[in-house]
Short mmCIF file of C-alpha atoms and ligand atoms in Angstrom, two decimals:
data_model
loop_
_atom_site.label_atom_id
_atom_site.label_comp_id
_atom_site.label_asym_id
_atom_site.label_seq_id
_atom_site.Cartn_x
_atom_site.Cartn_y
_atom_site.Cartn_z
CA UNK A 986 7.17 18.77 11.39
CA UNK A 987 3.97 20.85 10.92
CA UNK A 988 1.76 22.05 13.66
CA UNK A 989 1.78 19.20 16.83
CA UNK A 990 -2.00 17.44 16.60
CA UNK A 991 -3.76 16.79 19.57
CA UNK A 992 -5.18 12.94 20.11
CA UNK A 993 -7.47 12.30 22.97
CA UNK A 994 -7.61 8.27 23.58
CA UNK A 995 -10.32 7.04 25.57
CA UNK A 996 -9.52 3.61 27.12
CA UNK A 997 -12.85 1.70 28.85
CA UNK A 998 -12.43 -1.24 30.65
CA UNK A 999 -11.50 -4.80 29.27
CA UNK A 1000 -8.58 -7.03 28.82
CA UNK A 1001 -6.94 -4.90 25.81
CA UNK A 1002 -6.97 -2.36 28.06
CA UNK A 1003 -2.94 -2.41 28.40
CA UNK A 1004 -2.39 -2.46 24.58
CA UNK A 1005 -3.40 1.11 24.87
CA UNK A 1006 -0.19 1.95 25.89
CA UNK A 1007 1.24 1.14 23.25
CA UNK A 1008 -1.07 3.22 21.10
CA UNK A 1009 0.28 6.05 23.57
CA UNK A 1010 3.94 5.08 22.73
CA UNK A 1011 3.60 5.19 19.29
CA UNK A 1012 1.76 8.33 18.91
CA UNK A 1013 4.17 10.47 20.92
CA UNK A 1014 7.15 8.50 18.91
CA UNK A 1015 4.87 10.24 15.97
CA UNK A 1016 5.46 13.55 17.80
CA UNK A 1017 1.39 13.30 18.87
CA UNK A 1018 0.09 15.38 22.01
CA UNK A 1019 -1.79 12.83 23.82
CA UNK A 1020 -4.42 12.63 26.47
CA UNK A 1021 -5.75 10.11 27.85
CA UNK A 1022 -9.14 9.50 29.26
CA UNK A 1023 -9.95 6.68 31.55
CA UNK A 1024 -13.38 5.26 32.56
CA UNK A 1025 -13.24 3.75 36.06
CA UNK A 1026 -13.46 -0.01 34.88
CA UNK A 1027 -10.20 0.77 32.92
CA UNK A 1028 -8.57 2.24 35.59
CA UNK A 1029 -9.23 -1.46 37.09
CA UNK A 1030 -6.94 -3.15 34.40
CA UNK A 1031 -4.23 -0.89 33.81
CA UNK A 1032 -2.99 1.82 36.07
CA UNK A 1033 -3.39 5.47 35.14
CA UNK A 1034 0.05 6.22 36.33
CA UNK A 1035 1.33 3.98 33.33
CA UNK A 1036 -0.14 6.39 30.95
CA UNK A 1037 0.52 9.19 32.80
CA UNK A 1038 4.28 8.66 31.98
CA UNK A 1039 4.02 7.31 28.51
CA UNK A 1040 1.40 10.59 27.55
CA UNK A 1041 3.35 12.53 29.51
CA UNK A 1042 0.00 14.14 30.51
CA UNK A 1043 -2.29 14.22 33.57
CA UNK A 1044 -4.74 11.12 32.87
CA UNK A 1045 -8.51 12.05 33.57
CA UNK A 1046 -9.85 9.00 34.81
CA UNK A 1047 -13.56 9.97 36.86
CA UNK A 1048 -15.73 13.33 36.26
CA UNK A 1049 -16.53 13.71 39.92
CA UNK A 1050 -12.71 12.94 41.43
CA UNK A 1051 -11.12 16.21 41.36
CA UNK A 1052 -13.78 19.09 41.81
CA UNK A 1053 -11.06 21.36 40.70
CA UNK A 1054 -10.56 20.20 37.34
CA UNK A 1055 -13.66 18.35 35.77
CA UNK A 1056 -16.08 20.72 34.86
CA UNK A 1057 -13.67 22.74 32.76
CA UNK A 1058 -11.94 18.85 31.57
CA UNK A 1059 -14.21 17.30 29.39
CA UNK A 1060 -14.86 20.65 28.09
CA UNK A 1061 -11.45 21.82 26.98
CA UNK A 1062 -10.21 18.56 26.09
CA UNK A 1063 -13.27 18.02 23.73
CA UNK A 1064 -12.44 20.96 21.82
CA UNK A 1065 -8.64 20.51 21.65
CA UNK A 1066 -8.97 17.12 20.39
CA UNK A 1067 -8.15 16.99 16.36
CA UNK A 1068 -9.48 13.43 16.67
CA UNK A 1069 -10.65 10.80 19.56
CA UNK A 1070 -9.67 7.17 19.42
CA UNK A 1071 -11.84 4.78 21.65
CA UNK A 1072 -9.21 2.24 22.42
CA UNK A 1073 -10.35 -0.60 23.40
CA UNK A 1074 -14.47 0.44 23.03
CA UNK A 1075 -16.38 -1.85 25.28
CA UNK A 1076 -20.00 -2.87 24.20
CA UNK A 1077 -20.78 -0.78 27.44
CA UNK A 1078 -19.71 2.82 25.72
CA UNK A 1079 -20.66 2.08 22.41
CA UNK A 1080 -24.17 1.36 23.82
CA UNK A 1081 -23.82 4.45 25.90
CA UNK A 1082 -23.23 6.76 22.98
CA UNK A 1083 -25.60 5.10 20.69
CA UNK A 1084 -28.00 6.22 23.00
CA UNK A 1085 -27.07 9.36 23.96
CA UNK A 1086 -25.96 8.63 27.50
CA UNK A 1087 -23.51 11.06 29.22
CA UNK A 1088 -22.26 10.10 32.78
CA UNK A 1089 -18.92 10.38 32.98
CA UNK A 1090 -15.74 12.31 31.43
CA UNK A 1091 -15.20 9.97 28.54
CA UNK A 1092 -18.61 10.03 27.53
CA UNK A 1093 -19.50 13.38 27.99
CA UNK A 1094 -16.09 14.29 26.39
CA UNK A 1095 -17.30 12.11 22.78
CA UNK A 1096 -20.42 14.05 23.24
CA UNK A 1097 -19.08 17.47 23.32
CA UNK A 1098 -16.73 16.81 21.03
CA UNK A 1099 -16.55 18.04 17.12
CA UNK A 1100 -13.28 16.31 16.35
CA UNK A 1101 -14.07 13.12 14.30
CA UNK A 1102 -14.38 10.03 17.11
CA UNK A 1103 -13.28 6.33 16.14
CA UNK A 1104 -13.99 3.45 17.93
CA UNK A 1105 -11.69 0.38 18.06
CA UNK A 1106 -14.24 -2.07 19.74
CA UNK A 1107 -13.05 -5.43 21.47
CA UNK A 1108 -15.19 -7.93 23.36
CA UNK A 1109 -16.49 -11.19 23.41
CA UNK A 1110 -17.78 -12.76 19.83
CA UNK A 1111 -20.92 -12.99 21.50
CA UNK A 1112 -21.19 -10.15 22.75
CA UNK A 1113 -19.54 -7.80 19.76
CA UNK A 1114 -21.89 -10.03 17.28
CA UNK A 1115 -25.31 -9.35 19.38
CA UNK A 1116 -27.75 -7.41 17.55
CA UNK A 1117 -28.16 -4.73 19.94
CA UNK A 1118 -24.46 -3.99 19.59
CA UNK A 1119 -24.66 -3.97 15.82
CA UNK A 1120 -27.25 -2.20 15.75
CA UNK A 1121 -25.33 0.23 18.17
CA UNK A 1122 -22.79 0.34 15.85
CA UNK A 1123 -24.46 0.98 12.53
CA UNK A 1124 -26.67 3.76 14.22
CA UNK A 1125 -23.11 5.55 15.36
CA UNK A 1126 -21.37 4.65 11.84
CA UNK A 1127 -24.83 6.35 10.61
CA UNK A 1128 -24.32 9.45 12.81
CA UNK A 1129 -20.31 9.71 11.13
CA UNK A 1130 -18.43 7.85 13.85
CA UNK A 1131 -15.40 5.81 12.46
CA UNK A 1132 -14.92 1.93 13.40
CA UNK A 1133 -12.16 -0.23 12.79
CA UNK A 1134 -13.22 -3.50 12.45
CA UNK A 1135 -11.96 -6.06 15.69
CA UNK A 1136 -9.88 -9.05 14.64
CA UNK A 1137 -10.97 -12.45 14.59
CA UNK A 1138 -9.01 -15.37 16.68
CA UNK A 1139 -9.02 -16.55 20.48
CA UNK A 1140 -9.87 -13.77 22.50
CA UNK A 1141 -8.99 -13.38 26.65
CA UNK A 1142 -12.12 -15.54 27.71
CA UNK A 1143 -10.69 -18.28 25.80
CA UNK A 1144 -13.37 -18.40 22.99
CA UNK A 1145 -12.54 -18.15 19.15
CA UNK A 1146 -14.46 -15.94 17.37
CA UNK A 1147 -14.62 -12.14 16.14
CA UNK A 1148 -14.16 -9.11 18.80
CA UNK A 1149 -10.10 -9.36 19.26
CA UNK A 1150 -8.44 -5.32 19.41
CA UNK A 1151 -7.62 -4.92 16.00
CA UNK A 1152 -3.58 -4.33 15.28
CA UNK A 1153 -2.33 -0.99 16.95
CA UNK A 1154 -0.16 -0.08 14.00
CA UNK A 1155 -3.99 -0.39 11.65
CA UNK A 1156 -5.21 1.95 14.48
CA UNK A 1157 -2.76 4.18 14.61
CA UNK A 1158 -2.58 4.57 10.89
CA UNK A 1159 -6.73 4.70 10.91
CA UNK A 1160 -5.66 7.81 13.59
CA UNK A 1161 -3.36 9.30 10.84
CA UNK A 1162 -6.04 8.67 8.02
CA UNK A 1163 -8.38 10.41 10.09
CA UNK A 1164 -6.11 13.77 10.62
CA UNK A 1165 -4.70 14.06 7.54
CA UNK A 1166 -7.86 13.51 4.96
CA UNK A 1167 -5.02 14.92 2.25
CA UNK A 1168 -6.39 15.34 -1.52
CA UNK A 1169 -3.58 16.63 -2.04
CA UNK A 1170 -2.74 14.47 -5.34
CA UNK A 1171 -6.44 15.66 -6.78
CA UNK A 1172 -5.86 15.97 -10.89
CA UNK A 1173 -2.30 14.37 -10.75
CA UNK A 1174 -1.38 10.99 -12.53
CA UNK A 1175 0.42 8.79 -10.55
CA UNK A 1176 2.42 5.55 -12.49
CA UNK A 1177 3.45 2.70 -9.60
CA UNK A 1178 5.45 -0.17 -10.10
CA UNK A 1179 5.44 -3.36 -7.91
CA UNK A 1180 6.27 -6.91 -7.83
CA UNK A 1181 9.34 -8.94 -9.73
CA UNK A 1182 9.56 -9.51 -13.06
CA UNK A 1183 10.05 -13.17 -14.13
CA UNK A 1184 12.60 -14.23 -16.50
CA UNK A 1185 11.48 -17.55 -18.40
CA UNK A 1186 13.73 -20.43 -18.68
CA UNK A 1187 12.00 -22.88 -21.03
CA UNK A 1188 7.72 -23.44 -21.04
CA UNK A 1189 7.67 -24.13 -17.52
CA UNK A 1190 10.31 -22.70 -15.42
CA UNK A 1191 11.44 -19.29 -14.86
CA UNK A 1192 13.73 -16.90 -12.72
CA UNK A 1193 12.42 -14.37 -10.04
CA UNK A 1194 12.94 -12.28 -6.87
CA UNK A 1195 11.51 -12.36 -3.56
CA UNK A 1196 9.34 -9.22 -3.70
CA UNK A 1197 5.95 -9.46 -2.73
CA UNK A 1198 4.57 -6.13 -4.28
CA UNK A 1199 2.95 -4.86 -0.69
CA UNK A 1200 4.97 -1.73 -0.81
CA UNK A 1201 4.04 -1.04 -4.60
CA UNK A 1202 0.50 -1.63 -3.50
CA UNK A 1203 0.80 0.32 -0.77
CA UNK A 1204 1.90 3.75 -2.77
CA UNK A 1205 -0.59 2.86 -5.18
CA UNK A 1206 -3.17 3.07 -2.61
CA UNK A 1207 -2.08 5.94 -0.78
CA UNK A 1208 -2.02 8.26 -3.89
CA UNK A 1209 -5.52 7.20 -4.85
CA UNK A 1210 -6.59 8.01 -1.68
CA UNK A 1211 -5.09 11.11 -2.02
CA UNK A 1212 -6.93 11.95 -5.50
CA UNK A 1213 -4.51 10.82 -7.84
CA UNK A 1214 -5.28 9.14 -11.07
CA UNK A 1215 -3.22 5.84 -10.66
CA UNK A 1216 -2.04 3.61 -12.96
CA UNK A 1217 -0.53 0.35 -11.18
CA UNK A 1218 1.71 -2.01 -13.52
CA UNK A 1219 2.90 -5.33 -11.24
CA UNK A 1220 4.83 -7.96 -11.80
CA UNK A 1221 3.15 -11.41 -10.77
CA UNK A 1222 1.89 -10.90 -6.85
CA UNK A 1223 -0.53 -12.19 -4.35
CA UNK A 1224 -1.89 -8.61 -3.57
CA UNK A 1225 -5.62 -7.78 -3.85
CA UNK A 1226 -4.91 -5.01 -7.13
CA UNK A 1227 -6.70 -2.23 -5.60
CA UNK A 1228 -10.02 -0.73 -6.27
CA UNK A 1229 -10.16 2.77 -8.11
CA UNK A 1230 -6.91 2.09 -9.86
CA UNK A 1231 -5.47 1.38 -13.46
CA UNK A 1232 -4.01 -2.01 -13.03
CA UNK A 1233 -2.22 -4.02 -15.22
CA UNK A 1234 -0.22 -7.31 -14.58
CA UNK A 1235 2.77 -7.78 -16.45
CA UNK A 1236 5.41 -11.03 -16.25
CA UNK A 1237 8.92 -9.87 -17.84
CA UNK A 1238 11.41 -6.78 -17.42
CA UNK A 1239 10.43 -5.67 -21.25
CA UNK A 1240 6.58 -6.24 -20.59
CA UNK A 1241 6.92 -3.61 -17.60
CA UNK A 1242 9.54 -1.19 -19.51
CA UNK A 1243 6.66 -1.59 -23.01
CA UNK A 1244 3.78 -0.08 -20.94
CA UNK A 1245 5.54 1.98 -18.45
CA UNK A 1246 7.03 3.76 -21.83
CA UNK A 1247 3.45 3.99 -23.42
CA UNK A 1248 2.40 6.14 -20.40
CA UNK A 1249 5.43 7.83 -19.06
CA UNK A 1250 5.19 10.98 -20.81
CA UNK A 1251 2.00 11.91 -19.11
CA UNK A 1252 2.68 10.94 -15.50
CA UNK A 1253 3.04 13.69 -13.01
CA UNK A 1254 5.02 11.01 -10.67
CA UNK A 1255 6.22 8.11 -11.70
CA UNK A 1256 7.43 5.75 -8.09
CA UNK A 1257 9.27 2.50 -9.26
CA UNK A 1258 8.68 0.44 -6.25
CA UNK A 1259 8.93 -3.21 -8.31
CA UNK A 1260 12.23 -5.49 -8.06
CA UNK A 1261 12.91 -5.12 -11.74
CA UNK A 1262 15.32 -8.39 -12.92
CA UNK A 1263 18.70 -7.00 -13.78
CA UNK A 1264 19.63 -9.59 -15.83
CA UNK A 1265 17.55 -12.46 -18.21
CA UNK A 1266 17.93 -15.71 -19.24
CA UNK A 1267 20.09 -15.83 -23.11
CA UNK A 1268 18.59 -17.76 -25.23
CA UNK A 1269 14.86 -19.14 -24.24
CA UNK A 1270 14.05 -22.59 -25.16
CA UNK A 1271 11.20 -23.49 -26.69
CA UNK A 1272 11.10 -27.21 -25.35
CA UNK A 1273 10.53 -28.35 -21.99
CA UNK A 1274 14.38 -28.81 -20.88
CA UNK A 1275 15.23 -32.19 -20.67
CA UNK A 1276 17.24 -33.82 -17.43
CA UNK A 1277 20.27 -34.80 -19.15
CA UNK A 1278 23.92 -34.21 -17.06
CA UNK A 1279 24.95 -33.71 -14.03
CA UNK A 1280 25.68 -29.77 -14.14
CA UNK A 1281 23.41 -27.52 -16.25
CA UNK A 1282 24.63 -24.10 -17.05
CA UNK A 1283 22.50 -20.53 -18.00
CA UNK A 1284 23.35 -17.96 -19.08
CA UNK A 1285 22.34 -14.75 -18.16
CA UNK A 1286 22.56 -11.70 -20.04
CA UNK A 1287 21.73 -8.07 -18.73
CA UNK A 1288 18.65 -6.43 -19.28
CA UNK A 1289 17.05 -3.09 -19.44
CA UNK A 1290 17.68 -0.42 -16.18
CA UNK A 1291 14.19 0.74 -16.99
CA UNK A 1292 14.39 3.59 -14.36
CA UNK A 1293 17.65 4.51 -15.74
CA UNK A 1294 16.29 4.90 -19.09
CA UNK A 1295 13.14 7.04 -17.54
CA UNK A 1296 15.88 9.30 -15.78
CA UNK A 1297 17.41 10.41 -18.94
CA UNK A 1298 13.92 11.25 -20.36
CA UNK A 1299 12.42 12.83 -17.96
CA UNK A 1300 10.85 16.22 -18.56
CA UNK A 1301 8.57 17.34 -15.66
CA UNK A 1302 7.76 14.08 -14.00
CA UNK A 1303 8.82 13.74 -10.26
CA UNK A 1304 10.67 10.33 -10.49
CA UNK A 1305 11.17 8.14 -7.30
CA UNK A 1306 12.98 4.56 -7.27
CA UNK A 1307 14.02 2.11 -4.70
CA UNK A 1308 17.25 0.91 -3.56
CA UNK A 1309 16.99 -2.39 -2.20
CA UNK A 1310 20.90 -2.95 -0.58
CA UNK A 1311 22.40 -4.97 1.86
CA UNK A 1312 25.58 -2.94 2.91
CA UNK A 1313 26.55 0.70 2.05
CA UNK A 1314 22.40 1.55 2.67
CA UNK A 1315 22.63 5.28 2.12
CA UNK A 1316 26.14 5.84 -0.09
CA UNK A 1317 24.51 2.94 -2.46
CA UNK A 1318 21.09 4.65 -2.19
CA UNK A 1319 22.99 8.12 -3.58
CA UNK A 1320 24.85 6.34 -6.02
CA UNK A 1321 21.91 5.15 -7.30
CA UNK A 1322 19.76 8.38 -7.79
CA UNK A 1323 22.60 10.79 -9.10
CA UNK A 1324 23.00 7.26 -12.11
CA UNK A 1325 19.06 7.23 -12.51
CA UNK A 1326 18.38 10.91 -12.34
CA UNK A 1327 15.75 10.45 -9.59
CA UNK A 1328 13.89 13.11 -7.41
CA UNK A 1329 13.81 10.71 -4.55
CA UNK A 1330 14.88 7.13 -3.43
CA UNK A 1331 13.46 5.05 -0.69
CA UNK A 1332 16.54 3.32 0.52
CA UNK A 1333 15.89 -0.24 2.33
CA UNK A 1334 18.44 -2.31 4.21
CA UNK A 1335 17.01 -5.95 3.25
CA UNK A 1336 19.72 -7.45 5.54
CA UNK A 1337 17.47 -5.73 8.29
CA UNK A 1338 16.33 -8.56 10.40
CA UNK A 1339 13.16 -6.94 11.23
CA UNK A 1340 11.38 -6.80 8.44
CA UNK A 1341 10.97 -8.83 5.11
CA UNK A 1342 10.18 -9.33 1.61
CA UNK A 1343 6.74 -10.18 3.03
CA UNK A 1344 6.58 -8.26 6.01
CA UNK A 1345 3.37 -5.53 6.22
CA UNK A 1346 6.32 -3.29 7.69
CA UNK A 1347 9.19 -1.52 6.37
CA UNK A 1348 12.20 0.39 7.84
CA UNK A 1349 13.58 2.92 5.60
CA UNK A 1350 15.01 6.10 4.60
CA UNK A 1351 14.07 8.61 1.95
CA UNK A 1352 16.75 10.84 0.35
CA UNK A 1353 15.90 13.74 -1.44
CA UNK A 1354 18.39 15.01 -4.93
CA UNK A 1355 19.22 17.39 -2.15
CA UNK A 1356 20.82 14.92 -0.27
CA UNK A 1357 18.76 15.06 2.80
CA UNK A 1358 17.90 11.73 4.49
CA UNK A 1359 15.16 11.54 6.39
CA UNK A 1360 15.11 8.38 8.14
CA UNK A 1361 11.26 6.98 9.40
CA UNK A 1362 11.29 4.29 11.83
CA UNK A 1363 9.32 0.63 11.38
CA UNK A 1364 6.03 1.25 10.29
CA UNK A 1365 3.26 -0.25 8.56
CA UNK A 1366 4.31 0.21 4.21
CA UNK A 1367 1.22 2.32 3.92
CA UNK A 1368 2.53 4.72 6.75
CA UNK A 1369 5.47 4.44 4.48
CA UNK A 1370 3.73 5.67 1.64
CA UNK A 1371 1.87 8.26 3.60
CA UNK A 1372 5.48 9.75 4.62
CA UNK A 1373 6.59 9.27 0.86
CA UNK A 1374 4.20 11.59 -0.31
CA UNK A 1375 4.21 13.92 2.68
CA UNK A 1376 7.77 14.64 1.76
CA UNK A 1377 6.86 14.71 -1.84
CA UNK A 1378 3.95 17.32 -1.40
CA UNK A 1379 6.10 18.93 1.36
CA UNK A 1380 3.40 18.82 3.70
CA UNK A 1381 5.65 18.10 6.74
CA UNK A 1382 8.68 18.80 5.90
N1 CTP B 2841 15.20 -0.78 -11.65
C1 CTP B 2841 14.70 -0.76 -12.95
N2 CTP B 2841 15.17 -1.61 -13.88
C2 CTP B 2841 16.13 -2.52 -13.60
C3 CTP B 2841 16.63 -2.57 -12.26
C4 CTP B 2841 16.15 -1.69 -11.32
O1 CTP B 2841 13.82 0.07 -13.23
N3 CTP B 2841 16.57 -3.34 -14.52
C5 CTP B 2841 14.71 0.18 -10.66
C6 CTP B 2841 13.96 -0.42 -9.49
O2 CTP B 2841 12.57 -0.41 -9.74
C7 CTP B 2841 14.32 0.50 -8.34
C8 CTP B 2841 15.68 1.01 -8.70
O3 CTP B 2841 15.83 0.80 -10.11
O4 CTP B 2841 13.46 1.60 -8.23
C9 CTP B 2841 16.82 0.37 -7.97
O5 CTP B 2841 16.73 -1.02 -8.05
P1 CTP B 2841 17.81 -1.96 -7.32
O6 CTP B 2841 17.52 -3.37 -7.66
O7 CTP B 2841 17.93 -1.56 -5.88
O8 CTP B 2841 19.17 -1.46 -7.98
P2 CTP B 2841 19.94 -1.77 -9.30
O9 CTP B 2841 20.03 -0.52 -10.09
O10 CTP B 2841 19.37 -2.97 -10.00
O11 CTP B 2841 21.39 -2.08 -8.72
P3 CTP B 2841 21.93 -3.35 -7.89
O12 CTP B 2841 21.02 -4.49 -8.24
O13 CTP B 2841 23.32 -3.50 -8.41
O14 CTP B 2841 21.90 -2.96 -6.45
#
């Protein structure tokens, strides 16, 4: 790991109060120094000791409580903050800081601070939606604070609407967003493959796979927000294709190997993230297949190991593949990058009962042509892309 990043969370009072530990939790897990900052109404909801033990540092909770400490506090911790997450934000200190109001150590601590401040609001629809509060917001959002957007569905009071805490995992990867503003991919050209590839049968019926493309989607996105020039090629998938990035939709295995060829050459990295079909369907027919006895019979016949055929031309390209297995996770995973000539495999135990083809999380572990594994725990897939190209770019490791 590089150096140890200081977040300072600020947690005001309201019912989401208590999901704020497990902001805390996950951070440290994340090897995070964290402080916490408590405004009395919090202190109401959740108790400080809670946090105490889970930061593992002395919570501030009132400016005026303990002359010995607070008029150095709100100081020091404002300027070792790398960045402050408001978590939850009440209407109350988002109003406060709109207008300048400092009055007690989590306020005057956002003031004096020049570490970049987000706010992760949650209240009432009503109250979130009023136009004071908007207009709160926007003038903040003006001034460079960060917001991430609250949820919609019922909310504590009972009511349905906007203003729910949005996801701690979106926060805490908003958190990592925040810290690590990498360009480090400026001026490279990035090739990322997601989704199955379909296999047709007759007109209207085909083979597939299970893969959703969110983790091809994800990489995709990462390296374009990390400068890169990306070209996305997917199989068929529900994703959004994302903005700012060459995207093209393909259907079969030699759709995906025809334009992944026509580009390969000039990639810089090239991640195969899509569930290529290993084998196709023989002989196609041209008619609708009629219902005739009571056992039907196809034939399958292999098709091409596009990575495998990348491997054995690759020049200067830093190639990374998958290995989707369900026993033997890291000895398969091995196997599979000496056979494909890889740089890199993400290795993924889809037995794992935790996460699925669908799932917006993903527990794996990434082996380099070294051999070392580095194994990341569940996390959101565009954490796991972050961490991908962390490794890759050798930032933390
Ligand atoms: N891959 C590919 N072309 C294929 C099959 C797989 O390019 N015909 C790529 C995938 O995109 C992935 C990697 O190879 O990056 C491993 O895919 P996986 O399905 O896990 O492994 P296979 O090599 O197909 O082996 P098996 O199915 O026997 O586990």
């Amino acid at each position: 790991m590089g150096e140890q990043k200081t977040v300072v969370i600020g947690v005001t009072g309201g019912i989401a109060a208590y999901k704020a530990l497990d902001l805390v939790s996950k951070l440290k897990k994340s090897n995070f120094n964290v402080h916490v900052i408590m405004t009395k109404s919090a202190a109401e909801f959740v108790n400080p000791l809670s946090f105490q033990s889970l930061s593992q540092n002395f919570v501030i909770k009132d400016m005026f409580e303990d002359p010995k400490t607070w008029d150095i506090e709100h100081i020091s911790l404002a300027k070792k903050a790398d960045v402050m997450i408001i978590c939850p934000a009440t209407v109350n200190i988002i109003g406060k800081v709109a207008n300048g109001i400092a009055d007690d150590m989590l306020s005057t601590t956002i003031m004096a601070t020049k570490a970049p401040v987000i706010f992760a609001p949650a209240a009432n629809s009503n109250m979130y939606l009023n136009a004071i509060v908007q207009d709160n917001i926007n003038k903040l959002k003006g001034f460079g604070y960060k917001f991430i957007e609250p949820d919609s569905g019922r909310l504590a009071c009972g009511d349905e609407g906007k203003g729910k805490l949005a996801n701690i995992d979106v926060i805490l990867e908003n958190i990592k967003t925040t810290l690590y503003d990498l360009k480090d991919l400026k001026g490279k050209k990035v090739l990322v493959t997601a989704g199955p590839t379909i296999s047709f049968i007759d007109p209207v019926r085909f083979i597939t796979n299970k893969s959703s493309g969110k983790m091809g989607y994800a990489i995709a996105e990462e390296a374009r927000d990390r400068g890169a020039h990306v070209t996305l090629i997917s199989g068929p998938s529900n994703e959004v294709p994302p903005i700012g990035v060459d995207f093209l939709e393909i259907q079969t295995n030699s759709e995906m190997r025809d334009e992944v060829l026509k580009i390969y050459d000039s990639m810089d990295v090239v991640v195969k993230a899509a569930a290529v079909a290993d084998y196709k369907i023989a002989e196609y027919s041209e008619e609708k297949i009629k219902k005739q006895n009571d056992e039907l019979s196809i034939k399958l016949i292999k098709d091409v190991d596009i990575l495998q055929e990348l491997g054995k031309n690759k020049k200067t390209q830093i190639l990374i593949g998958f290995a989707a297995e369900s026993e033997n996770l890291i000895n398969n995973a091995k196997a599979k990058m000496e056979k494909k000539n890889l740089d890199y495999i993400v290795a993924n135990n889809i037995k794992s009962s935790e996460i699925g083809f669908n799932s917006m999380e993903n527990v794996v572990t990434i082996i380099k042509a070294n051999g070392k594994e580095i194994s990341l725990e569940k996390m959101t897939k565009r954490l796991v892309a972050r961490e991908l190209f962390n490794i890759v770019n050798d930032k933390k490791r």
